Amino acid sequence: MFNARGAGGGEKGEHGDDEAHVKIPISAGHHAASAALLQPRPLPAAAGSVTPTASFSVWRFSLYFAVIAGIIIAPTPDERNDRVALTARLALPKDARWFQIGGQSAILLTGLALFDFRIDALQIVAALGASLLAQAAGTFLIAGRFDWKSALITGLSLCLLLRANEAWPFAAAAFIGTGSKFALRRGGRHVFNPANIGIVAMIAATGAAWTSTGEWGPSVSFALFIAALGALVCWRASRLDAALVYLGVYAALVFGRALYLGDPLAIPALRLAHGAPILFAFFMISDPKTTPDDPRERAVFVALAALIAYVMQFHFFISDGIFYAPFLLALVRLVALRPSSRGYEWGAAPAPLRLAFARARKIAPAE
């Protein structure tokens, strides 16, 4: 039984107040309900978390991709019987943008199917449509050739990295980013990565958008999937060194910080397992049009980008530091540095992939 005192009429208390003693029965059901409330509830699944089935699907897709690629590049019987050399040739497009479009599309479709990416069809159409429209307008103004591949890459990058509640931030970011290629130039080439300047403009000036730095969660399989596609793109564009240097410097900084603070190494490992740093390294900071042509200058450029991103994230607590860093460096290049005498041209990638299975040639004895 439980006694409750109310303000209704009743017998007088010792201070003259009315006291009403109400007896409330407590049944066994109430005790059971109270006990149930005290039981710990399971935590909801984290945003971007992937189920074991989804993780297995990514691994299976990657395995199928590797098997199919192996079959394509395998030597023919005639090549295996060649007594001098066994060479398998894979005639790949020279323009690395074909690989980037395919890779980004595969990542976006995988994220929508397995990781519940928070982007709808209208936002995707807005990003791609505005980017293509800005490219067409800029091409018309300069009487140039319409280049839809670069515009499509900008739109896909925004679909992967930018998030908003409405569609207009995607359209605005795409229009600003693609338009900057025609408006902000130095030495006959654009300075800012289009997707990067569009993202920075939205998150810094409007507050209506944010970046998806951890939407897919710490999925190692998905991170490897992104890295495999990105490595192929960077290799074809002769910028694999930029992606690897950036990831190496950034990883050294976050692991060094963990060792200095005495944190478990699992913390920086999980931070790197998120797809965002890997996606940024292989598909944005390694952009051949906005990185220096000289390999040494390029290494310094991406290393500085990693350092600035680290300082902004861990010392100024700016979570979008990885996007501000290349923007600031590009701004310095636009204002202070002498432009390169030559620029990167799409299609100037390495020769088609060749896997050589060399055999020792028999040398006839000298007579």
Coordinates of C-alpha atoms in Angstrom, one line a residue:
M1 CA 0.0 0.0 0.0
F2 CA 1.1 3.6 -0.7
N3 CA 0.0 6.6 1.3
A4 CA -0.5 9.9 -0.5
R5 CA -1.4 13.2 1.1
G6 CA -3.6 15.6 -0.7
A7 CA -5.2 19.0 -0.1
G8 CA -8.7 17.8 0.3
G9 CA -10.6 17.8 3.5
G10 CA -9.6 15.4 6.1
E11 CA -8.4 15.3 9.7
K12 CA -6.3 18.1 10.9
G13 CA -2.5 17.7 11.1
E14 CA -0.5 19.0 14.0
H15 CA -0.1 22.4 12.3
G16 CA -3.7 22.7 11.5
D17 CA -3.5 21.7 7.8
D18 CA -6.0 19.3 6.3
E19 CA -4.4 16.0 5.6
A20 CA -6.1 13.4 3.4
H21 CA -4.5 10.0 3.5
V22 CA -5.3 8.1 0.3
K23 CA -4.3 4.5 0.1
I24 CA -3.3 3.4 -3.4
P25 CA -2.9 -0.3 -3.9
I26 CA 0.3 -1.4 -5.8
S27 CA -0.4 -4.6 -7.7
A28 CA 2.1 -7.1 -9.0
G29 CA 1.6 -5.7 -12.5
H30 CA 2.9 -2.3 -11.4
H31 CA 6.0 -3.9 -9.9
A32 CA 6.6 -5.8 -13.2
A33 CA 6.2 -2.6 -15.2
S34 CA 8.6 -0.7 -12.9
A35 CA 11.1 -3.4 -13.3
A36 CA 10.8 -3.4 -17.0
L37 CA 11.5 0.3 -17.1
L38 CA 14.7 -0.2 -15.2
Q39 CA 16.0 -2.8 -17.7
P40 CA 18.7 -1.4 -20.1
R41 CA 17.3 -0.8 -23.5
P42 CA 19.3 -1.8 -26.6
L43 CA 21.0 1.1 -28.3
P44 CA 19.7 2.1 -31.7
A45 CA 21.9 1.3 -34.7
A46 CA 24.3 4.0 -35.5
A47 CA 23.8 6.0 -38.6
G48 CA 25.5 4.5 -41.5
S49 CA 26.1 1.2 -39.7
V50 CA 26.2 -1.8 -41.9
T51 CA 24.7 -5.2 -41.2
P52 CA 26.9 -8.4 -41.6
T53 CA 24.8 -9.2 -44.7
A54 CA 25.6 -5.9 -46.2
S55 CA 29.3 -6.2 -45.3
F56 CA 29.4 -9.7 -46.9
S57 CA 27.7 -8.3 -50.0
V58 CA 30.5 -5.7 -50.4
W59 CA 33.1 -8.4 -50.0
R60 CA 31.3 -10.6 -52.5
F61 CA 31.1 -7.8 -55.0
S62 CA 34.8 -7.0 -54.6
L63 CA 35.6 -10.7 -55.1
Y64 CA 33.5 -10.9 -58.3
F65 CA 35.2 -7.7 -59.6
A66 CA 38.6 -9.2 -59.0
V67 CA 37.7 -12.5 -60.7
I68 CA 36.2 -10.8 -63.7
A69 CA 39.3 -8.5 -64.0
G70 CA 41.6 -11.5 -63.7
I71 CA 39.7 -13.3 -66.5
I72 CA 39.9 -10.2 -68.8
I73 CA 43.6 -9.7 -68.4
A74 CA 44.5 -13.4 -68.4
P75 CA 46.9 -14.3 -71.2
T76 CA 45.5 -16.2 -74.2
P77 CA 46.7 -19.7 -75.1
D78 CA 48.8 -18.3 -77.9
E79 CA 50.5 -15.8 -75.5
R80 CA 51.2 -18.6 -73.0
N81 CA 53.0 -20.6 -75.7
D82 CA 55.1 -17.6 -76.7
R83 CA 58.7 -18.5 -76.1
V84 CA 59.9 -14.9 -75.7
A85 CA 57.4 -13.2 -73.5
L86 CA 53.8 -13.6 -72.3
T87 CA 51.9 -10.3 -72.3
A88 CA 48.3 -9.7 -71.5
R89 CA 46.9 -6.4 -72.7
L90 CA 43.8 -4.7 -71.5
A91 CA 42.8 -1.8 -73.7
L92 CA 41.5 0.8 -71.2
P93 CA 40.3 4.3 -72.1
K94 CA 43.1 6.9 -71.8
D95 CA 40.8 9.4 -70.2
A96 CA 40.8 8.8 -66.4
R97 CA 37.4 10.5 -66.1
W98 CA 35.7 7.4 -67.4
F99 CA 37.1 5.5 -64.5
Q100 CA 36.1 8.2 -62.0
I101 CA 32.5 8.4 -63.3
G102 CA 32.3 4.6 -63.0
G103 CA 33.9 4.5 -59.6
Q104 CA 31.8 7.3 -58.1
S105 CA 28.6 5.8 -59.5
A106 CA 29.4 2.4 -58.1
I107 CA 30.2 3.9 -54.6
L108 CA 26.9 5.9 -54.7
L109 CA 24.8 3.0 -55.8
T110 CA 26.4 0.7 -53.2
G111 CA 25.8 3.4 -50.5
L112 CA 22.2 3.8 -51.4
A113 CA 21.6 0.0 -51.5
L114 CA 23.5 -1.1 -48.4
F115 CA 24.2 1.9 -46.2
D116 CA 21.0 4.0 -46.6
F117 CA 22.7 7.2 -47.8
R118 CA 20.6 10.2 -46.8
I119 CA 20.1 11.7 -50.2
D120 CA 17.0 11.4 -52.4
A121 CA 16.4 11.3 -56.1
L122 CA 15.5 15.0 -56.3
Q123 CA 18.8 16.0 -54.7
I124 CA 20.8 13.8 -57.0
V125 CA 19.0 15.2 -60.1
A126 CA 19.6 18.8 -58.7
A127 CA 23.4 18.2 -58.3
L128 CA 23.9 16.5 -61.7
G129 CA 21.5 18.8 -63.6
A130 CA 22.9 22.1 -62.2
S131 CA 26.5 21.0 -62.8
L132 CA 25.7 20.1 -66.4
L133 CA 23.8 23.3 -66.9
A134 CA 26.6 25.4 -65.5
Q135 CA 29.1 23.6 -67.7
A136 CA 26.9 24.3 -70.8
A137 CA 26.6 28.0 -69.9
G138 CA 30.3 28.4 -69.3
T139 CA 31.1 26.6 -72.5
F140 CA 28.7 28.9 -74.4
L141 CA 30.2 32.0 -73.0
I142 CA 33.8 31.1 -73.9
A143 CA 32.8 29.4 -77.2
G144 CA 34.5 26.2 -76.1
R145 CA 33.7 22.5 -76.4
F146 CA 31.0 21.1 -74.0
D147 CA 32.8 18.7 -71.6
W148 CA 30.1 16.8 -69.8
K149 CA 32.4 14.3 -68.1
S150 CA 34.0 16.8 -65.7
A151 CA 30.6 18.3 -64.9
L152 CA 29.2 14.9 -64.1
I153 CA 32.1 14.1 -61.8
T154 CA 31.4 17.3 -59.9
G155 CA 27.8 16.4 -59.4
L156 CA 28.7 12.9 -58.3
S157 CA 31.2 14.2 -55.8
L158 CA 28.5 16.4 -54.3
C159 CA 26.1 13.5 -54.1
L160 CA 28.7 11.5 -52.1
L161 CA 30.0 14.2 -49.8
L162 CA 27.3 16.9 -49.3
R163 CA 24.1 16.5 -47.3
A164 CA 21.1 18.8 -46.9
N165 CA 17.4 18.7 -46.1
E166 CA 16.4 20.3 -49.4
A167 CA 17.5 20.1 -53.0
W168 CA 18.6 23.7 -53.6
P169 CA 21.9 23.4 -51.7
F170 CA 23.0 20.7 -54.1
A171 CA 22.0 22.8 -57.1
A172 CA 23.8 25.9 -55.7
A173 CA 27.0 24.0 -54.8
A174 CA 27.1 22.4 -58.3
F175 CA 26.5 25.7 -60.0
I176 CA 29.1 27.5 -57.9
G177 CA 31.7 24.7 -58.3
T178 CA 31.3 24.2 -62.0
G179 CA 31.1 28.0 -62.6
S180 CA 34.3 28.5 -60.8
K181 CA 36.2 26.6 -63.5
F182 CA 35.3 29.5 -65.9
A183 CA 35.4 32.4 -63.5
L184 CA 38.4 31.7 -61.3
R185 CA 41.4 30.8 -63.5
R186 CA 45.1 31.5 -63.4
G187 CA 47.6 30.6 -66.1
G188 CA 44.9 29.2 -68.4
R189 CA 43.6 26.7 -65.8
H190 CA 41.1 26.7 -63.0
V191 CA 42.6 26.6 -59.5
F192 CA 39.8 25.3 -57.2
N193 CA 38.4 21.8 -57.3
P194 CA 34.8 22.4 -58.3
A195 CA 33.2 20.1 -55.8
N196 CA 35.5 21.4 -53.0
I197 CA 34.6 25.1 -53.5
G198 CA 30.9 24.2 -53.9
I199 CA 30.9 22.3 -50.6
V200 CA 32.9 25.1 -48.7
A201 CA 30.5 27.7 -50.1
M202 CA 27.4 25.8 -48.8
I203 CA 28.7 24.9 -45.3
A204 CA 30.4 28.2 -44.6
A205 CA 28.0 30.7 -46.1
T206 CA 24.6 29.2 -45.8
G207 CA 24.5 26.8 -42.9
A208 CA 21.9 24.8 -44.9
A209 CA 24.2 21.9 -45.7
W210 CA 26.7 19.7 -44.0
T211 CA 29.2 17.0 -45.0
S212 CA 28.7 13.3 -44.7
T213 CA 32.0 12.5 -43.0
G214 CA 30.8 9.3 -41.3
E215 CA 27.5 8.3 -43.0
W216 CA 28.7 4.9 -43.9
G217 CA 30.2 4.0 -40.6
P218 CA 33.6 2.3 -39.9
S219 CA 33.1 -0.4 -42.5
V220 CA 36.5 -1.8 -43.5
S221 CA 35.2 -3.6 -46.5
F222 CA 33.5 -0.5 -47.9
A223 CA 36.7 1.5 -47.2
L224 CA 38.7 -1.0 -49.2
F225 CA 36.1 -1.0 -51.9
I226 CA 36.5 2.8 -52.2
A227 CA 40.3 2.6 -52.1
A228 CA 40.4 0.0 -54.8
L229 CA 38.3 2.1 -57.2
G230 CA 40.1 5.3 -56.2
A231 CA 43.5 3.8 -56.8
L232 CA 42.6 2.8 -60.3
V233 CA 41.3 6.3 -61.0
C234 CA 44.4 8.0 -59.6
W235 CA 46.8 5.6 -61.4
R236 CA 45.1 6.4 -64.7
A237 CA 45.3 10.1 -64.0
S238 CA 49.0 9.9 -62.8
R239 CA 48.0 11.1 -59.3
L240 CA 48.3 8.0 -57.2
D241 CA 51.3 9.5 -55.4
A242 CA 49.1 12.4 -54.2
A243 CA 46.5 10.2 -52.7
L244 CA 49.1 8.0 -51.0
V245 CA 51.1 10.9 -49.6
Y246 CA 48.0 12.5 -48.2
L247 CA 46.7 9.4 -46.5
G248 CA 50.2 8.6 -45.2
V249 CA 50.7 12.0 -43.6
Y250 CA 47.2 12.2 -42.2
A251 CA 47.4 8.6 -40.8
A252 CA 50.8 9.4 -39.2
L253 CA 49.3 12.5 -37.5
V254 CA 46.2 10.8 -36.1
F255 CA 48.2 7.7 -34.9
G256 CA 50.9 9.9 -33.5
R257 CA 48.2 11.9 -31.6
A258 CA 46.8 8.7 -30.2
L259 CA 50.2 7.5 -29.0
Y260 CA 50.9 10.9 -27.4
L261 CA 47.6 10.9 -25.6
G262 CA 47.8 7.2 -24.6
D263 CA 44.6 6.4 -26.5
P264 CA 43.9 2.9 -27.9
L265 CA 45.1 2.6 -31.5
A266 CA 41.6 1.4 -32.4
I267 CA 40.4 5.1 -32.2
P268 CA 42.5 6.4 -35.1
A269 CA 42.0 3.1 -37.0
L270 CA 38.3 3.6 -36.8
R271 CA 38.7 7.2 -37.9
L272 CA 40.5 6.2 -41.0
A273 CA 38.2 3.3 -41.7
H274 CA 35.4 5.8 -42.3
G275 CA 35.0 6.2 -46.0
A276 CA 35.2 10.0 -46.1
P277 CA 39.0 10.5 -45.7
I278 CA 39.7 7.7 -48.3
L279 CA 37.1 9.1 -50.7
F280 CA 38.5 12.6 -50.2
A281 CA 42.1 11.4 -50.8
F282 CA 41.4 9.4 -54.0
F283 CA 38.6 11.6 -55.6
M284 CA 39.3 15.2 -54.5
I285 CA 42.7 16.1 -53.2
S286 CA 44.3 14.1 -56.1
D287 CA 42.4 16.1 -58.8
P288 CA 45.0 16.4 -61.6
K289 CA 43.7 19.8 -62.8
T290 CA 44.1 21.5 -59.4
T291 CA 47.3 19.9 -58.0
P292 CA 50.8 20.9 -59.0
D293 CA 52.3 19.1 -62.0
D294 CA 55.7 18.6 -60.5
P295 CA 55.7 15.5 -58.2
R296 CA 57.7 17.1 -55.5
E297 CA 55.5 20.2 -55.4
R298 CA 52.5 17.9 -55.5
A299 CA 53.8 16.0 -52.5
V300 CA 54.3 19.2 -50.5
F301 CA 50.9 20.4 -51.5
V302 CA 49.0 17.3 -50.3
A303 CA 51.1 17.0 -47.2
L304 CA 50.3 20.6 -46.2
A305 CA 46.6 19.8 -46.9
A306 CA 46.8 16.9 -44.5
L307 CA 48.5 18.9 -41.9
I308 CA 46.0 21.8 -42.1
A309 CA 43.1 19.4 -42.0
Y310 CA 44.6 17.7 -38.9
V311 CA 45.1 21.1 -37.1
M312 CA 41.7 22.3 -37.9
Q313 CA 40.0 19.1 -36.8
F314 CA 41.9 18.3 -33.6
H315 CA 43.1 21.8 -32.4
F316 CA 40.3 24.1 -33.6
F317 CA 37.6 21.4 -33.6
I318 CA 36.4 22.1 -37.1
S319 CA 35.0 18.8 -38.3
D320 CA 35.0 19.9 -42.0
G321 CA 38.7 20.7 -41.9
I322 CA 39.6 18.3 -44.7
F323 CA 37.5 20.4 -47.0
Y324 CA 38.7 23.8 -45.9
A325 CA 42.4 22.7 -46.2
P326 CA 42.6 22.3 -50.0
F327 CA 40.4 25.4 -50.4
L328 CA 42.8 27.5 -48.4
L329 CA 45.8 26.2 -50.3
A330 CA 44.1 26.8 -53.7
L331 CA 43.4 30.3 -52.5
V332 CA 47.1 30.9 -51.8
R333 CA 48.0 29.4 -55.2
L334 CA 45.5 31.7 -56.9
V335 CA 46.8 34.9 -55.2
A336 CA 50.5 34.4 -54.5
L337 CA 52.1 31.7 -56.7
R338 CA 53.2 31.7 -60.2
P339 CA 51.1 29.4 -62.4
S340 CA 52.5 26.4 -64.0
S341 CA 53.7 26.7 -67.6
R342 CA 51.9 23.6 -68.5
G343 CA 48.7 22.0 -67.4
Y344 CA 47.3 18.5 -67.1
E345 CA 45.4 17.2 -70.2
W346 CA 42.8 14.5 -69.8
G347 CA 43.9 11.5 -71.8
A348 CA 47.6 11.9 -71.0
A349 CA 47.4 9.0 -68.5
P350 CA 49.9 6.2 -68.5
A351 CA 49.8 3.6 -71.4
P352 CA 47.1 0.9 -71.3
L353 CA 47.5 -1.6 -68.5
R354 CA 50.0 -4.3 -69.3
L355 CA 50.7 -7.4 -67.2
A356 CA 53.9 -9.0 -68.4
F357 CA 54.7 -12.6 -67.7
A358 CA 58.3 -12.7 -68.9
R359 CA 60.3 -15.7 -69.7
A360 CA 64.1 -16.0 -70.0
R361 CA 65.1 -16.0 -73.6
K362 CA 67.4 -18.8 -74.7
I363 CA 70.6 -17.4 -76.0
A364 CA 72.4 -19.4 -78.6
P365 CA 76.1 -20.1 -77.8
A366 CA 78.5 -18.0 -79.8
E367 CA 80.2 -19.8 -82.6

